[in-house]
């Protein structure tokens, strides 16, 4: 009779398969399945060994201590029994060779020895309360050793029996070949096949010998060559508490959960995930069934499944189908596993395998006893069409807030506490966690914060690069990995667009991208890929797209913008600036300035880059710097760009040098820095004379006269200004000549000649109105109002100044509006209303601080101090007279 009778063979075969599945879950072994498999044989010595195996499993299940070792022993027992039944399937008792029978007898002896050890342990456990704690501890340790010894015996027995089975197979092959040799002696070609078969058999025997040596020498498996799956230590986390709480609530909200933590490289996704699974509430729910799967080295599907199996502590594969073993194990589990698939972008981006990886992920996500947490660089959920991820979905991780960034830095380098430059350094890093960690380590090693700031300005991401580093120790490696993702590498325009965006520190307005890079018509598709790789991020209102500072620095270093795209980008920004003749009272000036205000940071970056680029058209950059400086003069007076433009204009011998000098001086004058402005005006006047520009020569002379008036040289100032006015009238430059008249009226006001100021300014105002120059007319109105206030005509002065301020605000002249506030305060103080006066002085003070006008700031501060003293004591009958020094 065969090992399995014909009537039972089909059912027993399915039972055997079920037993194989059960092998993967030793803690819940089904004895019923084993008994069903045993009932399929009538061979006494096979039933005997099977009966011993069942007894081993029963006792191991009953032992209440050393549970992990007992589970392992049960797994090995069942695996061995499955191998025995499988190797003898279909054989009649008299057809079983003697060496296999001997092998089964040795297995019987092994099971008897294991059974004896287990009965000793069983008795000890039954008496564990006798002898106290010390004896219990000794028993526990000794039991642990005995159980491990039993497992070792069974592992050796399995190896020995598998070798015996292979020998049996090889001997049968030899017998067949010998018969074939006798029958086919005359066929030479057939003889070659026979010899080849014999060589194959010899190779098989060699393989068996090698397997035997390997099993004798070591019990290690191939999984030992894989990365460790031991859970890393619990990390320190700063500024992510709210995010972590959201994740934990999702893990607690149902029987299982499926979470994805997305974000750019270096944002701390792994640290956040580890913090989540170390939380006491998560520990309580999942216990020791929390598994960390480090996917960073899972560069193939077999490596990924081997890593997953290792993290689940599965025995070496007996079937060769690792994935099926994992699925069977998890599906038959009576507990819920929490799998953390860390750095999942590595297997997800395996060339040509994404659909297969997606299938694996979908299978894992569909198992009722599995919760998932995936960390993955990028901005897109994997397999969203087949997996129902827990909602509400976790947002992508972004940079830390400044307080959390500082806390994280000081945790590593506490000596940097209190350094006034620390927050500036953190802002330069865009509060990116990895960059903060690496920079803090440099600080801890002795680098000062000012030195690190300086080095970042020149070295950028190279400062945070460590030779031989990985994604956790090198910012450059981390960014490079994102750039090497399959999607980015497969779409060259993505890198080209990234290089464009790297030139724009304030990000790019989506509405302007078509004008900034017309050579990338597919910019929308490229942008989707960059978003998916988390290499860019959107502003809160999604109107602009940005790069994190470390990514921007890396791209500038390693992927500089190609010449054609660079010229397109520069032209796109040059076209934003107003024409050189445009001024604040022009109808389009406010609209142009509003656009420029949103692009100031980018505009300055583009202009400075172009002015430094000796291989580019620097003359064009000089020309664009002048109209941009007109905008700056009125809105945010700064000289960095125009000073660089002056340097380049001198170097090139540009015809624009005089204009550049004039606007540099104009901005200094707007800042109240007349000492800096005066010599620059003098140089500009000489340059205009060289090129025969009479109107500009006279215009500069007017301003030089105004500076003399501010210094108190009133007669000399008016003489110089009048000379300029006459020169301008000769060439019919009426509006410029009227500005001379305004400066003369201003000088009378500064001198305290308020009647002369009013009459002169009224004439100038009429001329401005006739010439449709609203700015000039409003300037006249403001000084007329200020003069009326000094003449004690307080009510008319206040209404006049209010009208002037309203006009300045409508035109977009913040300096004119702020000066009206001071004049109103001065008028209110003289009218005996110090409280209201103080409010106006404070408001003006704030406005001039924003504009950076140091003279007006000082004037406002003196007025604030004076009125504060008055309010603190008594109000004098006559307020302190206005002098030129107070201006």
Coordinates of C-alpha atoms in Angstrom, one line a residue, residues 348-751:
X348 CA 9.1 51.8 -5.5
X349 CA 11.6 53.2 -8.0
X350 CA 13.1 49.9 -9.1
X351 CA 13.5 50.2 -12.8
X352 CA 10.6 48.5 -14.6
X353 CA 9.2 46.9 -11.4
X354 CA 6.8 49.6 -10.0
X355 CA 3.7 47.6 -11.0
X356 CA 5.0 44.5 -9.3
X357 CA 6.0 46.5 -6.1
X358 CA 2.5 48.1 -6.2
X359 CA 1.0 44.6 -6.3
X360 CA 3.0 43.6 -3.2
X361 CA 2.0 46.7 -1.4
X362 CA -1.6 46.2 -2.3
X363 CA -1.5 42.6 -1.0
X364 CA 0.0 43.7 2.3
X365 CA -2.5 46.5 2.7
X366 CA -5.4 44.1 2.1
X367 CA -4.5 41.7 5.0
X368 CA -6.9 42.3 7.9
X369 CA -4.1 41.7 10.5
X370 CA -1.7 44.3 9.1
X371 CA -1.3 48.0 9.8
X372 CA 1.1 50.0 7.6
X373 CA 3.2 53.1 8.0
X374 CA 5.2 54.0 5.0
X375 CA 7.8 56.7 4.8
X376 CA 8.6 57.9 1.3
X377 CA 10.4 60.9 -0.1
X378 CA 8.1 62.7 -2.5
X379 CA 4.6 64.2 -2.5
X380 CA 2.4 61.4 -4.0
X381 CA 0.8 58.5 -2.3
X382 CA 1.7 55.1 -3.8
X383 CA -1.1 52.8 -5.2
X384 CA -3.9 55.3 -4.4
X385 CA -6.1 53.6 -6.9
X386 CA -5.9 50.2 -5.2
X387 CA -5.3 51.0 -1.5
X388 CA -7.7 52.8 0.8
X389 CA -5.3 54.9 2.9
X390 CA -6.5 56.1 6.3
X391 CA -8.2 59.5 6.3
X392 CA -7.7 62.3 6.9
X393 CA -4.4 61.8 5.2
X394 CA -1.3 63.0 6.8
X395 CA 0.2 66.1 5.1
X396 CA 3.7 66.1 3.7
X397 CA 6.3 67.0 6.2
X398 CA 7.7 70.5 5.7
X399 CA 10.4 72.5 7.4
X400 CA 10.3 73.2 11.2
X401 CA 9.2 76.5 12.7
X402 CA 12.0 78.7 13.9
X403 CA 11.5 77.9 17.6
X404 CA 11.6 74.1 17.0
X405 CA 14.6 74.6 14.7
X406 CA 16.5 76.5 17.4
X407 CA 15.6 73.8 20.0
X408 CA 16.9 71.0 17.8
X409 CA 20.1 72.9 17.1
X410 CA 20.8 73.6 20.8
X411 CA 20.1 70.0 21.7
X412 CA 23.2 69.1 19.8
X413 CA 25.2 72.3 20.4
X414 CA 24.0 73.9 23.6
X415 CA 27.0 76.3 23.7
X416 CA 25.4 78.2 20.8
X417 CA 22.5 79.4 23.1
X418 CA 22.1 83.1 23.1
X419 CA 24.1 83.7 19.9
X420 CA 22.3 86.6 18.1
X421 CA 23.2 85.1 14.7
X422 CA 21.8 81.6 15.3
X423 CA 18.3 82.3 14.1
X424 CA 19.7 84.0 11.0
X425 CA 21.7 80.8 10.3
X426 CA 18.6 78.6 10.8
X427 CA 16.6 80.8 8.4
X428 CA 19.4 80.4 5.8
X429 CA 18.9 76.6 6.1
X430 CA 15.1 77.1 5.7
X431 CA 14.8 75.2 9.0
X432 CA 15.4 71.9 7.3
X433 CA 15.9 69.2 10.0
X434 CA 18.8 67.3 8.4
X435 CA 20.6 70.6 7.5
X436 CA 20.1 71.8 11.1
X437 CA 21.5 68.5 12.5
X438 CA 24.6 68.6 10.3
X439 CA 25.2 72.3 11.0
X440 CA 24.8 71.8 14.7
X441 CA 27.4 69.1 14.7
X442 CA 29.8 71.5 13.1
X443 CA 29.0 74.0 15.8
X444 CA 29.5 71.3 18.5
X445 CA 32.9 70.6 16.9
X446 CA 34.0 74.2 17.6
X447 CA 32.8 76.3 14.6
X448 CA 31.3 79.6 15.7
X449 CA 27.9 80.7 14.4
X450 CA 29.2 83.7 12.5
X451 CA 31.8 81.5 10.9
X452 CA 29.2 79.0 9.8
X453 CA 27.1 81.8 8.4
X454 CA 30.0 83.0 6.4
X455 CA 31.0 79.5 5.2
X456 CA 27.4 78.8 4.1
X457 CA 27.5 81.9 2.0
X458 CA 30.4 80.6 0.0
X459 CA 30.3 76.8 0.3
X460 CA 26.6 76.2 0.5
X461 CA 25.7 72.4 0.6
X462 CA 29.3 71.4 0.3
X463 CA 29.7 72.6 3.9
X464 CA 27.2 69.9 5.0
X465 CA 28.7 67.1 2.8
X466 CA 30.7 64.3 4.4
X467 CA 32.9 62.1 2.3
X468 CA 31.4 58.6 2.2
X469 CA 28.2 59.8 3.9
X470 CA 24.7 58.6 3.3
X471 CA 21.3 60.2 3.2
X472 CA 21.4 60.7 7.0
X473 CA 24.9 62.3 7.2
X474 CA 25.2 64.2 3.9
X475 CA 22.8 66.9 2.7
X476 CA 24.2 66.5 -0.8
X477 CA 23.6 62.7 -0.9
X478 CA 20.0 63.2 0.4
X479 CA 19.2 65.7 -2.4
X480 CA 21.0 63.6 -5.0
X481 CA 18.8 60.6 -4.2
X482 CA 15.7 62.7 -4.9
X483 CA 17.1 63.8 -8.2
X484 CA 17.8 60.2 -9.2
X485 CA 14.2 59.1 -8.7
X486 CA 12.8 57.3 -11.7
X487 CA 10.3 60.1 -12.6
X488 CA 12.8 63.0 -12.4
X489 CA 15.5 61.1 -14.4
X490 CA 13.0 60.2 -17.0
X491 CA 11.9 63.7 -17.7
X492 CA 14.9 66.1 -18.5
X493 CA 12.7 69.2 -18.5
X494 CA 12.1 68.6 -14.8
X495 CA 15.8 69.3 -14.0
X496 CA 15.8 72.2 -16.4
X497 CA 12.9 73.8 -14.7
X498 CA 14.5 73.1 -11.3
X499 CA 17.5 75.0 -12.5
X500 CA 15.3 78.0 -13.4
X501 CA 13.6 77.9 -10.0
X502 CA 16.9 77.7 -8.2
X503 CA 17.7 81.2 -9.6
X504 CA 14.7 82.6 -7.8
X505 CA 15.1 82.7 -4.0
X506 CA 11.5 84.0 -3.5
X507 CA 10.0 81.3 -5.7
X508 CA 8.2 81.8 -9.0
X509 CA 4.7 83.0 -9.6
X510 CA 2.9 80.3 -11.5
X511 CA 1.3 83.0 -13.7
X512 CA 4.8 84.2 -14.8
X513 CA 6.5 80.9 -15.5
X514 CA 5.5 80.9 -19.2
X515 CA 7.3 84.2 -19.7
X516 CA 10.3 83.2 -17.6
X517 CA 11.0 79.9 -19.4
X518 CA 9.4 79.9 -22.9
X519 CA 11.9 77.2 -23.9
X520 CA 10.2 74.8 -21.5
X521 CA 6.6 74.6 -23.0
X522 CA 6.0 71.5 -20.9
X523 CA 6.7 73.3 -17.6
X524 CA 3.4 72.2 -16.1
X525 CA 4.3 68.5 -16.5
X526 CA 7.8 69.1 -15.3
X527 CA 6.4 70.9 -12.2
X528 CA 4.1 68.0 -11.5
X529 CA 7.1 65.7 -11.4
X530 CA 9.0 68.0 -9.1
X531 CA 6.1 68.2 -6.8
X532 CA 5.8 64.4 -6.8
X533 CA 9.5 64.1 -5.9
X534 CA 9.0 66.8 -3.1
X535 CA 11.8 68.9 -4.7
X536 CA 9.5 72.0 -4.7
X537 CA 6.7 73.2 -2.5
X538 CA 3.8 75.6 -3.0
X539 CA 3.0 78.7 -1.1
X540 CA 0.0 78.6 1.2
X541 CA -2.2 80.2 -1.5
X542 CA -0.6 77.9 -4.2
X543 CA 0.2 81.0 -6.3
X544 CA 4.0 80.5 -6.1
X545 CA 6.3 77.5 -6.2
X546 CA 9.5 77.4 -4.0
X547 CA 12.7 75.4 -3.4
X548 CA 14.1 74.8 0.1
X549 CA 17.3 76.7 0.5
X550 CA 19.6 73.6 0.7
X551 CA 18.0 72.2 -2.5
X552 CA 18.4 75.6 -4.2
X553 CA 22.0 75.8 -3.2
X554 CA 22.7 72.2 -4.4
X555 CA 21.1 72.9 -7.8
X556 CA 23.0 76.1 -8.3
X557 CA 26.3 74.2 -7.6
X558 CA 25.6 71.1 -9.6
X559 CA 23.0 71.9 -12.2
X560 CA 23.7 75.5 -13.3
X561 CA 21.1 77.0 -15.7
X562 CA 22.0 76.6 -19.4
X563 CA 22.8 79.9 -21.2
X564 CA 19.7 80.1 -23.3
X565 CA 17.3 79.6 -20.4
X566 CA 19.3 82.0 -18.3
X567 CA 19.0 84.8 -20.9
X568 CA 15.2 84.1 -21.1
X569 CA 14.9 84.3 -17.4
X570 CA 16.8 87.6 -17.2
X571 CA 14.8 89.2 -20.0
X572 CA 11.6 88.1 -18.2
X573 CA 12.7 90.1 -15.2
X574 CA 14.2 93.1 -17.1
X575 CA 10.8 93.6 -18.7
X576 CA 9.2 94.0 -15.3
X577 CA 11.0 97.3 -14.5
X578 CA 9.5 100.7 -15.5
X579 CA 11.1 102.8 -18.1
X580 CA 13.8 105.3 -17.0
X581 CA 11.4 108.2 -17.6
X582 CA 8.6 106.7 -15.5
X583 CA 8.0 108.4 -12.2
X584 CA 5.6 108.0 -9.3
X585 CA 3.0 110.4 -10.6
X586 CA 2.7 108.4 -13.9
X587 CA -0.6 106.5 -14.1
X588 CA 1.0 103.1 -14.6
X589 CA 3.7 103.5 -11.9
X590 CA 1.7 101.9 -9.0
X591 CA 0.7 98.8 -11.1
X592 CA 4.3 98.4 -12.2
X593 CA 5.6 98.9 -8.6
X594 CA 3.0 96.4 -7.2
X595 CA 4.4 93.7 -9.6
X596 CA 8.0 94.6 -8.7
X597 CA 7.2 94.6 -5.0
X598 CA 6.2 90.9 -5.3
X599 CA 9.4 90.2 -7.2
X600 CA 12.0 92.4 -5.5
X601 CA 14.0 89.5 -4.0
X602 CA 14.1 87.7 -7.3
X603 CA 14.8 90.9 -9.3
X604 CA 17.8 91.7 -7.2
X605 CA 19.1 88.1 -7.4
X606 CA 18.8 88.2 -11.2
X607 CA 20.4 91.6 -11.5
X608 CA 23.3 90.9 -9.2
X609 CA 23.9 87.5 -11.0
X610 CA 23.8 89.2 -14.4
X611 CA 26.1 92.1 -13.3
X612 CA 28.6 89.5 -12.0
X613 CA 28.4 87.3 -15.1
X614 CA 31.3 88.4 -17.3
X615 CA 30.3 86.0 -20.0
X616 CA 26.8 87.6 -20.3
X617 CA 25.4 90.9 -21.5
X618 CA 26.3 93.1 -18.5
X619 CA 25.5 96.3 -20.3
X620 CA 21.9 95.1 -20.5
X621 CA 22.0 94.4 -16.8
X622 CA 23.3 97.9 -16.1
X623 CA 20.4 99.4 -18.2
X624 CA 17.8 97.4 -16.2
X625 CA 19.3 98.4 -12.9
X626 CA 18.4 102.1 -13.4
X627 CA 14.6 101.8 -13.7
X628 CA 14.5 99.2 -11.0
X629 CA 16.3 101.7 -8.7
X630 CA 13.5 104.2 -9.5
X631 CA 11.0 101.8 -8.0
X632 CA 13.3 101.2 -5.0
X633 CA 13.7 104.9 -4.3
X634 CA 10.0 105.4 -3.8
X635 CA 9.1 102.1 -2.2
X636 CA 12.0 100.4 -0.4
X637 CA 15.2 102.5 -0.7
X638 CA 18.2 100.1 -1.0
X639 CA 21.4 100.6 -2.9
X640 CA 22.9 97.1 -3.2
X641 CA 21.9 96.7 -6.9
X642 CA 22.7 100.3 -8.1
X643 CA 26.1 100.3 -6.4
X644 CA 27.0 97.1 -8.3
X645 CA 25.6 98.7 -11.5
X646 CA 27.8 101.7 -10.9
X647 CA 30.9 99.5 -10.5
X648 CA 30.1 97.5 -13.7
X649 CA 29.2 100.7 -15.7
X650 CA 32.6 102.2 -14.8
X651 CA 34.4 99.0 -15.8
X652 CA 32.6 98.9 -19.1
X653 CA 32.8 102.6 -19.8
X654 CA 29.0 102.6 -20.1
X655 CA 27.0 105.6 -21.2
X656 CA 24.7 104.7 -18.3
X657 CA 27.3 105.6 -15.7
X658 CA 25.8 109.1 -15.0
X659 CA 22.3 107.7 -14.7
X660 CA 23.5 105.0 -12.3
X661 CA 25.3 107.5 -10.2
X662 CA 22.3 109.8 -10.1
X663 CA 20.0 107.0 -8.9
X664 CA 22.5 105.8 -6.3
X665 CA 22.6 109.4 -4.9
X666 CA 18.8 109.7 -5.1
X667 CA 18.4 106.6 -3.0
X668 CA 21.0 107.8 -0.4
X669 CA 19.1 111.1 -0.3
X670 CA 15.8 109.2 0.2
X671 CA 17.5 107.5 3.2
X672 CA 18.5 110.8 4.6
X673 CA 22.2 110.1 3.9
X674 CA 23.0 113.5 2.3
X675 CA 26.6 113.1 3.2
X676 CA 26.8 110.0 1.0
X677 CA 24.7 111.5 -1.8
X678 CA 26.5 114.8 -2.3
X679 CA 29.9 113.5 -3.7
X680 CA 28.0 111.0 -5.9
X681 CA 25.8 113.8 -7.3
X682 CA 29.0 115.8 -8.0
X683 CA 30.5 112.9 -10.0
X684 CA 27.2 112.4 -11.9
X685 CA 27.2 116.1 -12.8
X686 CA 30.6 115.7 -14.3
X687 CA 29.6 112.7 -16.3
X688 CA 26.5 114.4 -17.7
X689 CA 28.7 117.4 -18.7
X690 CA 31.0 115.0 -20.6
X691 CA 28.1 113.7 -22.7
X692 CA 26.5 117.2 -23.1
X693 CA 23.3 116.5 -21.2
X694 CA 22.4 120.0 -20.1
X695 CA 19.1 119.1 -18.6
X696 CA 20.6 116.5 -16.3
X697 CA 23.4 118.8 -15.3
X698 CA 21.0 121.4 -14.1
X699 CA 18.8 118.8 -12.4
X700 CA 21.7 117.5 -10.4
X701 CA 22.7 121.1 -9.5
X702 CA 19.2 121.7 -8.2
X703 CA 19.6 118.7 -5.8
X704 CA 23.0 119.8 -4.7
X705 CA 21.5 123.2 -3.8
X706 CA 18.7 121.4 -1.8
X707 CA 21.4 119.6 0.2
X708 CA 23.1 123.0 1.0
X709 CA 19.7 124.2 2.3
X710 CA 19.3 121.2 4.6
X711 CA 22.8 122.1 6.0
X712 CA 21.5 125.7 6.7
X713 CA 23.4 127.4 3.8
X714 CA 20.1 129.0 2.6
X715 CA 21.4 131.9 0.5
X716 CA 24.0 129.9 -1.3
X717 CA 21.5 127.1 -1.8
X718 CA 18.9 129.4 -3.3
X719 CA 21.5 131.0 -5.6
X720 CA 22.6 127.6 -6.9
X721 CA 19.0 126.4 -7.4
X722 CA 18.0 129.6 -9.2
X723 CA 20.9 129.2 -11.5
X724 CA 19.7 125.7 -12.3
X725 CA 16.2 126.9 -12.9
X726 CA 17.2 129.5 -15.4
X727 CA 19.3 126.9 -17.3
X728 CA 16.3 124.6 -17.5
X729 CA 14.0 127.4 -18.6
X730 CA 16.4 128.2 -21.4
X731 CA 16.0 124.6 -22.8
X732 CA 12.2 124.6 -22.2
X733 CA 12.4 122.0 -19.4
X734 CA 9.5 123.6 -17.6
X735 CA 8.7 120.8 -15.1
X736 CA 12.3 120.5 -14.1
X737 CA 12.5 124.2 -13.6
X738 CA 9.4 124.1 -11.5
X739 CA 11.1 121.6 -9.2
X740 CA 13.8 124.2 -8.7
X741 CA 11.1 126.6 -7.5
X742 CA 9.8 123.9 -5.1
X743 CA 13.3 123.5 -3.7
X744 CA 13.5 127.3 -3.2
X745 CA 10.2 127.3 -1.3
X746 CA 11.4 124.3 0.8
X747 CA 14.6 126.3 1.7
X748 CA 12.4 129.2 3.0
X749 CA 10.5 126.8 5.2
X750 CA 13.6 125.3 6.6
X751 CA 14.9 128.8 7.3

